[in-house]
Coordinates of C-alpha atoms and ligand atoms in Angstrom, one line a residue:
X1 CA 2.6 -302.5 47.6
X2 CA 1.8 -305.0 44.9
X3 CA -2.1 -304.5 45.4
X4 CA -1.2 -300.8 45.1
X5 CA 0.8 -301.6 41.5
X6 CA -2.1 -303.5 40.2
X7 CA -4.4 -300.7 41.1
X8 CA -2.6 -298.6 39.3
X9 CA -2.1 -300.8 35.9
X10 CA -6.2 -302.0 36.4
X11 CA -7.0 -297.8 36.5
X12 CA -4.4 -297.1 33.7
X13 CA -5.6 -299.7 31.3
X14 CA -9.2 -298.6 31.7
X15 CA -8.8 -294.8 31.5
X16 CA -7.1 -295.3 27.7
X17 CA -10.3 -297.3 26.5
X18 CA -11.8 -293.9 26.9
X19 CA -9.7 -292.0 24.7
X20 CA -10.7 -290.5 21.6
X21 CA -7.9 -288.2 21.1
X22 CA -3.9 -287.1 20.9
X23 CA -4.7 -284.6 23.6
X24 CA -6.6 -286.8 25.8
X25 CA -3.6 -289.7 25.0
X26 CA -1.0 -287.1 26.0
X27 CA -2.8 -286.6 29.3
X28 CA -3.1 -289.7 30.7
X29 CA 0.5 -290.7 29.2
X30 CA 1.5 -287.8 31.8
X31 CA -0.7 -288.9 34.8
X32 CA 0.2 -293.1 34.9
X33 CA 3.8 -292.9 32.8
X34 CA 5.2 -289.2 33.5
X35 CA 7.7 -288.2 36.2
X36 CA 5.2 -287.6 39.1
X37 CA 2.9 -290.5 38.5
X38 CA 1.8 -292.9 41.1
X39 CA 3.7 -295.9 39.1
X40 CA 7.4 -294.0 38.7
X41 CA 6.8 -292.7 42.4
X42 CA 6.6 -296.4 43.3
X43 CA 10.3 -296.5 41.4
X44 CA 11.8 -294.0 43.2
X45 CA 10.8 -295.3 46.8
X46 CA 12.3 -298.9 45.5
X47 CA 15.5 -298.0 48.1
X48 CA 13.0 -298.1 51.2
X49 CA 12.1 -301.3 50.5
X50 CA 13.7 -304.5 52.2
X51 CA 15.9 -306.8 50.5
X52 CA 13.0 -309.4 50.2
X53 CA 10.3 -307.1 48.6
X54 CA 12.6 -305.4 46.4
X55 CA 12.7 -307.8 43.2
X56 CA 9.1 -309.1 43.6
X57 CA 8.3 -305.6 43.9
X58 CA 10.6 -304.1 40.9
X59 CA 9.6 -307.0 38.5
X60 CA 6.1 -306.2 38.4
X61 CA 6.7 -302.7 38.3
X62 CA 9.0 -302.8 35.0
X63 CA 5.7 -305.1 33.7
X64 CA 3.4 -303.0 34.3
X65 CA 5.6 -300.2 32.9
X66 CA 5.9 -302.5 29.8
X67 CA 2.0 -303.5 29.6
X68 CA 0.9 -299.3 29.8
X69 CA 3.6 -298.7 27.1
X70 CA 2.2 -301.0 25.1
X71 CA -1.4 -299.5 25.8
X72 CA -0.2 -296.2 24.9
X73 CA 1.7 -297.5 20.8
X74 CA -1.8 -299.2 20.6
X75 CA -3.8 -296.1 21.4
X76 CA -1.4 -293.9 19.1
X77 CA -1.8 -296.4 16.3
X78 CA -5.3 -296.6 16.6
X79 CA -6.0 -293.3 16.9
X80 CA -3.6 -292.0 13.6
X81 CA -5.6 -294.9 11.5
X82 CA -9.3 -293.8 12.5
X83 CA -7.4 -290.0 12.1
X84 CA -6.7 -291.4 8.4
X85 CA -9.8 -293.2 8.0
X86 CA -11.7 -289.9 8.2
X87 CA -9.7 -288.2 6.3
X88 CA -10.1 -290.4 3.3
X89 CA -13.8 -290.4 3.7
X90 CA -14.3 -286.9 3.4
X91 CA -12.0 -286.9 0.6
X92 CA -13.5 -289.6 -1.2
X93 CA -13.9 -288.7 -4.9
X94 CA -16.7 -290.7 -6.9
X95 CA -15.0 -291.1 -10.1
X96 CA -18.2 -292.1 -12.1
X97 CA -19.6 -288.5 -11.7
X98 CA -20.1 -286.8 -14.6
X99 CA -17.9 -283.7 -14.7
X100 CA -19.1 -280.4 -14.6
X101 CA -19.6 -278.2 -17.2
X102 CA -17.1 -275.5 -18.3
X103 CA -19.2 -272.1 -19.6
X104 CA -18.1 -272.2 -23.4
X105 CA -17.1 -268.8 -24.4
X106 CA -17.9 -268.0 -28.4
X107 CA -16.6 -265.6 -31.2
X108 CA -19.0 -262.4 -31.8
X109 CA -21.2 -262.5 -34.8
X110 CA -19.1 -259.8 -36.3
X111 CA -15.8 -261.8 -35.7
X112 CA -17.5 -265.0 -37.1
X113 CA -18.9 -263.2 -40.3
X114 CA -15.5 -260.8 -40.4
X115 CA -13.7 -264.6 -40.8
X116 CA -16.4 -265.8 -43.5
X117 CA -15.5 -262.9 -45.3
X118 CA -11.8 -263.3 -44.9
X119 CA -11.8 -266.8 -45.8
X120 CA -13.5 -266.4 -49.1
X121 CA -11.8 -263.5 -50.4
X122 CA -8.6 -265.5 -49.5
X123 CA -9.3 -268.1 -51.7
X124 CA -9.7 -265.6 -54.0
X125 CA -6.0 -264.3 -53.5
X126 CA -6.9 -261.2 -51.4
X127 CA -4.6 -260.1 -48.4
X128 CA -5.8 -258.4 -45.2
X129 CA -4.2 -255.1 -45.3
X130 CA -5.1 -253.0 -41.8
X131 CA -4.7 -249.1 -41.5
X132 CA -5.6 -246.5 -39.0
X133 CA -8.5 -245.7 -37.6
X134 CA -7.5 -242.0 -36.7
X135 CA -7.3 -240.3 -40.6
X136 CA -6.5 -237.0 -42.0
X137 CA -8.7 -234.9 -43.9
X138 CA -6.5 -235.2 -46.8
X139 CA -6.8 -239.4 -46.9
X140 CA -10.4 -239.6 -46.1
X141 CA -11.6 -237.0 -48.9
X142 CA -9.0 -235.2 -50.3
X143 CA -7.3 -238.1 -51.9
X144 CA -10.4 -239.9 -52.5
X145 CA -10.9 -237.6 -55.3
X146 CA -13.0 -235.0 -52.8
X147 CA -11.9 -231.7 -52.3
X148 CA -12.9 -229.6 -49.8
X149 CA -16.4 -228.3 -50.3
X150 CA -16.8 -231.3 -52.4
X151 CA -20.7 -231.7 -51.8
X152 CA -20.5 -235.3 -52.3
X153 CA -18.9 -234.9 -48.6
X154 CA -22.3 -235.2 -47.7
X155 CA -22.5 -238.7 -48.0
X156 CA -20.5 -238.8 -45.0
X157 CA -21.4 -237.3 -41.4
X158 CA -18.3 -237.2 -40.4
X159 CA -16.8 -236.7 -36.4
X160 CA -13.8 -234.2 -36.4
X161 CA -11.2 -234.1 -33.5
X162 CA -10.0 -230.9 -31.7
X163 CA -6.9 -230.6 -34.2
X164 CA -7.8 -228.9 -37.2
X165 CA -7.6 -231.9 -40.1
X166 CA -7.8 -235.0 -38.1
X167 CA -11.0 -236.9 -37.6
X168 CA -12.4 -240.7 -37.5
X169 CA -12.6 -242.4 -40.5
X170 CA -16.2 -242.4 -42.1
X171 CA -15.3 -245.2 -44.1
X172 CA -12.2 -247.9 -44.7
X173 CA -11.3 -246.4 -48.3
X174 CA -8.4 -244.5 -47.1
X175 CA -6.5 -247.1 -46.3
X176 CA -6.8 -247.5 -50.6
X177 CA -4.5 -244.8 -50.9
X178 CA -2.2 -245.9 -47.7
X179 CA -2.0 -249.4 -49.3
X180 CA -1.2 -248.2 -52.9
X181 CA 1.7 -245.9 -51.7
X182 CA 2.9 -248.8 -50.4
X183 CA 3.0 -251.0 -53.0
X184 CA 3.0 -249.1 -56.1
X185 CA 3.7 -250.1 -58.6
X186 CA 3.4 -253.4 -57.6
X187 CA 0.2 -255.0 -58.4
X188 CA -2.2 -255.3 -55.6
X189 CA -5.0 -257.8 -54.3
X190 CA -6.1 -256.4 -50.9
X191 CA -9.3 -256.6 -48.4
X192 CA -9.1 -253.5 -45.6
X193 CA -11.3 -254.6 -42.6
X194 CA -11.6 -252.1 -39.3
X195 CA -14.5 -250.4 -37.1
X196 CA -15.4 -246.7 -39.2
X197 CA -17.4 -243.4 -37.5
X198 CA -20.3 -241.6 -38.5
X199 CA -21.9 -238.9 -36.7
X200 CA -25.4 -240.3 -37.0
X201 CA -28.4 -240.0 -35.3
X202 CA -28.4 -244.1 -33.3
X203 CA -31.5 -246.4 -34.8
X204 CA -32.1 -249.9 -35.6
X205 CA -30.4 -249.2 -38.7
X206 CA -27.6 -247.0 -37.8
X207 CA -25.2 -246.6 -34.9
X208 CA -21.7 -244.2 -34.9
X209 CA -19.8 -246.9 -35.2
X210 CA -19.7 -250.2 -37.5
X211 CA -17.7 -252.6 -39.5
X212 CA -16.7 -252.3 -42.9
X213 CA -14.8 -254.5 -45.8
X214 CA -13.0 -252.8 -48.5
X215 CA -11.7 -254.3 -50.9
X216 CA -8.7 -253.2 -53.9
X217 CA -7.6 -254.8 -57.3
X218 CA -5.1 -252.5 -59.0
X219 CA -3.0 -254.5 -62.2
X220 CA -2.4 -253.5 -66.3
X221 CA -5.3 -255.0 -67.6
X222 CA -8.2 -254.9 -64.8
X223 CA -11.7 -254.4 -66.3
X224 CA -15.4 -254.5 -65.4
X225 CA -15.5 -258.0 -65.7
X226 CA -12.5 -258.9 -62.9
X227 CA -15.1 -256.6 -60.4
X228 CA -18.3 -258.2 -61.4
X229 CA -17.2 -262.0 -60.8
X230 CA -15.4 -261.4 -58.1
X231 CA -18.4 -259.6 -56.3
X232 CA -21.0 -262.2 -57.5
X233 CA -19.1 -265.2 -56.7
X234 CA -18.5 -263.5 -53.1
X235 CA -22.4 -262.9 -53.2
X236 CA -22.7 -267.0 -53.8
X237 CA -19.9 -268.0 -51.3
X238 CA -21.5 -265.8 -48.7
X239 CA -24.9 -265.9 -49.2
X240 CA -25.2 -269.5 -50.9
X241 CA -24.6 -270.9 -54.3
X242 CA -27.8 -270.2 -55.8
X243 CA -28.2 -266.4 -54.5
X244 CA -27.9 -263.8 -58.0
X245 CA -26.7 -260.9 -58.1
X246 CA -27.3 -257.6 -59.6
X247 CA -25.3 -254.0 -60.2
X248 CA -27.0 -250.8 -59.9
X249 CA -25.2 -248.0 -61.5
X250 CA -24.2 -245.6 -58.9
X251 CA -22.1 -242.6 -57.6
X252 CA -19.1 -242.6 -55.5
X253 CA -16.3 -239.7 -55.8
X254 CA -13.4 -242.1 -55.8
X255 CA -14.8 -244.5 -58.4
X256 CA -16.0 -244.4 -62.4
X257 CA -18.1 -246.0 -62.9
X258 CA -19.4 -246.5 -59.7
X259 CA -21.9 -249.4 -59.4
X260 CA -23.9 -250.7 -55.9
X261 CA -24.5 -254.5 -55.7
X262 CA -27.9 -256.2 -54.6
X263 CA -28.3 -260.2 -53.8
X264 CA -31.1 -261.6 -54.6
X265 CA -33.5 -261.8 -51.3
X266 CA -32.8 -264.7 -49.4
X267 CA -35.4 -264.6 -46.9
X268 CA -38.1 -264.8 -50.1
X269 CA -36.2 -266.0 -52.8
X270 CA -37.4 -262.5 -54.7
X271 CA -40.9 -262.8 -54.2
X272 CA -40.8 -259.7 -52.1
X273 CA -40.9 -259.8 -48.4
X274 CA -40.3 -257.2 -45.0
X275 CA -36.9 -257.5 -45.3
X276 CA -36.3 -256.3 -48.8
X277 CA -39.6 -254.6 -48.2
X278 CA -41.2 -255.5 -50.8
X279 CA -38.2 -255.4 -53.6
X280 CA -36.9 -258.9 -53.6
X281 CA -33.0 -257.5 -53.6
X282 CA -30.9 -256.3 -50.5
X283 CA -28.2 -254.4 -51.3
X284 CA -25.0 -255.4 -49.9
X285 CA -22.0 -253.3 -50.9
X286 CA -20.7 -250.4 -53.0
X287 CA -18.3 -250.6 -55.9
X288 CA -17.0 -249.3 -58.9
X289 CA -13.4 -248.8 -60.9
X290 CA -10.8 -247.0 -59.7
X291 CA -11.1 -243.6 -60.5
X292 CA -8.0 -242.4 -62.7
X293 CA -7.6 -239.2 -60.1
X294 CA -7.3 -242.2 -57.7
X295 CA -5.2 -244.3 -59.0
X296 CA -3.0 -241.3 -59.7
X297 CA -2.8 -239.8 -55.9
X298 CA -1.9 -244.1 -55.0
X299 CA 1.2 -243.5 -57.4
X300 CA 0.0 -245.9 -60.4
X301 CA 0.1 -244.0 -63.5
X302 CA -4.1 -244.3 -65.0
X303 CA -2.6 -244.7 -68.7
X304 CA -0.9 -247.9 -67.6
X305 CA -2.9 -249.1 -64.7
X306 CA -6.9 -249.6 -63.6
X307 CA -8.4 -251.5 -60.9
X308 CA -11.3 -252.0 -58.9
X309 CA -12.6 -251.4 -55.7
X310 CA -15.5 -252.3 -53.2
X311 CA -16.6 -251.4 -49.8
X312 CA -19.4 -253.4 -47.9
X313 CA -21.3 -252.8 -44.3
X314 CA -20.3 -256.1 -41.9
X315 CA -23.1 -255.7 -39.3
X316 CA -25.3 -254.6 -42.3
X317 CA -24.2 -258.6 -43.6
X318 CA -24.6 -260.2 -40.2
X319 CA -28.1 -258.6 -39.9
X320 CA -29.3 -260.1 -43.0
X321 CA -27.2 -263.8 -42.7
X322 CA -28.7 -263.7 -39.2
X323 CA -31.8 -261.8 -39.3
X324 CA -30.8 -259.6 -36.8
X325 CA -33.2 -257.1 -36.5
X326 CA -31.3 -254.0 -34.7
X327 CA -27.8 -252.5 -35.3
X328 CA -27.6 -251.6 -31.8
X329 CA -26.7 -255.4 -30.7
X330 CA -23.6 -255.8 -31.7
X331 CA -22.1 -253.6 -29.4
X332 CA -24.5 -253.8 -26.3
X333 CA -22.6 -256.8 -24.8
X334 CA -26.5 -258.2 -23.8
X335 CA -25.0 -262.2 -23.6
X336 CA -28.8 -262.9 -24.3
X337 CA -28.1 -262.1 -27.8
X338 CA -24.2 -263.2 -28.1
X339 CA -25.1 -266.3 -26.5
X340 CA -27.4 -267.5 -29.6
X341 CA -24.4 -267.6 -32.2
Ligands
DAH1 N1 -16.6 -246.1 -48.9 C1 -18.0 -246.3 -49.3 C2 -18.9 -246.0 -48.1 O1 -18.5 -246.0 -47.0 C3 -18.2 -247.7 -49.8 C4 -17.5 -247.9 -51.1 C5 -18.1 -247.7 -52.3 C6 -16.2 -248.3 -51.1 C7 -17.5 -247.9 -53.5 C8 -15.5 -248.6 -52.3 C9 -16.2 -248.3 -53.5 O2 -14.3 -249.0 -52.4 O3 -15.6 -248.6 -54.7 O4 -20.1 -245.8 -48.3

């Protein structure tokens, strides 16, 4: 019987060198420690045994009982730390690595220029007043000093909806007249940014849809003067402190006079170049004073009130600032191009 026991402890102790995991451990925990294993069997015949064998014989049992449950907390220890050990490694972060790096997203070139503009006519005391982009007849034309069959309609390709009336703005100078029934008659420093429509034939020059900045002065004693140093000081905050400007008489309905503003060529300092093609001047935006029909239909009384107004093309800015050469990129989403401002 005692050859038998240590047998069974020599076996026991040298199958758990060989295991490598809980499964394995829980296995040979059942064949030398469970109920039917050769060790309690030798407990549970310890009543057919004589008097004499009995103690000798239950002593080194309980020992041996002790020595393979000690085996087995080992093997359970040892195998959670290697268990923990691995898990660590493959978790193991190098903290000297240099992170990676995030994509950067950026504002669009119109968005950056739209803020430019923004800025500096702020710090001129102009508000941003938005209006709809969805106009009447009456606002975009009538109002503005064109009635219907007005030829100078012309100017203006202009997409109609279904309901007789209604149509996309061709250009931001309604919202003039929305902004001084608002206000009148208050006095009134405004810029009117938004997206316009044209029914136009797409180029490199023009697409149906672009960017434009009005802008509105209305007070008692507004002259000439107010609109030209605003306009050229705009022309030298935008375009750089040395950059002159000129005025160009010219004709629009809703303004008398009417006058359209060219910067000097930056790209050739005058001397003539592609870009100006040949001139030396870019033109950058349409202006003029108020005209008294205007004023009038914005609820300011002509006798009492001028102002001045001024309307410019933001991709047409951002093209020249940047030297983009084709209207069309601004609204292709092609991140070749966004991704260079
Ligand atoms: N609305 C004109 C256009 O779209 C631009 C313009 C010219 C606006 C003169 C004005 C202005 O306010 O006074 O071509």
């Amino acid at each position: 019987m005692l050859d038998q026991l240590n047998q069974i402890e020599q076996s026991a102790l040298q199958a758990i060198e060989a295991v490598q995991d809980e499964a394995a451990l829980e296995r040979w925990r059942v064949s030398f420690l469970g109920r039917s294993s050769p060790l309690m069997q030798v407990f549970d015949q310890m009543g057919t045994l004589s008097k004499e064998e009995r103690p000798l014989i239950g002593r080194r049992a309980n020992e041996i009982k002790k020595a393979l449950e000690t085996a087995l907390n080992g093997r359970t220890e040892a195998l959670r730390q290697a268990a923990l050990a691995h898990s660590l490694a493959s978790e193991r972060l190098d903290v000297s690595l240099p992170g990676r790096p995030l994509p950067l997203g950026r504002l669009h070139p119109l968005t950056q220029t739209l803020r430019e503009i923004y800025r500096i006519f702020a710090e001129m005391g102009f508000q941003v007043y938005r209006s709809r982009e969805v106009e009447s007849d009456e606002y975009n034309f009538q109002l503005l000093n064109m009635p219907e069959d007005h030829p100078a309609r012309d100017m203006w390709d202009t997409f109609y909806t279904t309901t007789p009336g209604v149509l996309l703005r061709t250009h931001t100078s309604p919202g003039q007249i929305h902004v001084m029934y608002q206000y009148a008659p208050e006095p009134i420093r405004v810029i009117l940014p938004g997206v316009v429509y044209r029914y136009e034939q797409v180029s490199a020059r023009k697409d149906t849809q672009f960017t434009q900045v009005e802008g509105l002065a209305v007070g008692r004693s507004i002259t000439f003067g107010d609109l030209k140093g605003t306009l050229a000081d705009f022309a030298r905050r935008m375009f750089g402190q040395k950059v002159r400007a000129r005025f160009r008489p010219s004709y629009f309905p809703f303004t008398e006079p009417s006058a359209e503003v060219d910067i000097e060529c930056f790209l050739c300092a005058g001397a003539g170049c592609q870009v100006c093609k040949g001139s030396g001047w870019l033109e950058i935006l349409g202006s003029g004073m108020v005209h008294p029909t205007v004023l009038r239909n914005g609820g300011y009384d002509p006798e009492q009130y001028s102002g001045f107004a001024f309307g410019m093309g933001v991709e047409r800015i951002a093209m020249l600032r940047y030297k983009i050469e084709d209207i069309r990129y601004f609204w292709a989403n092609d991140l070749r191009f966004l991704e260079q401002f």
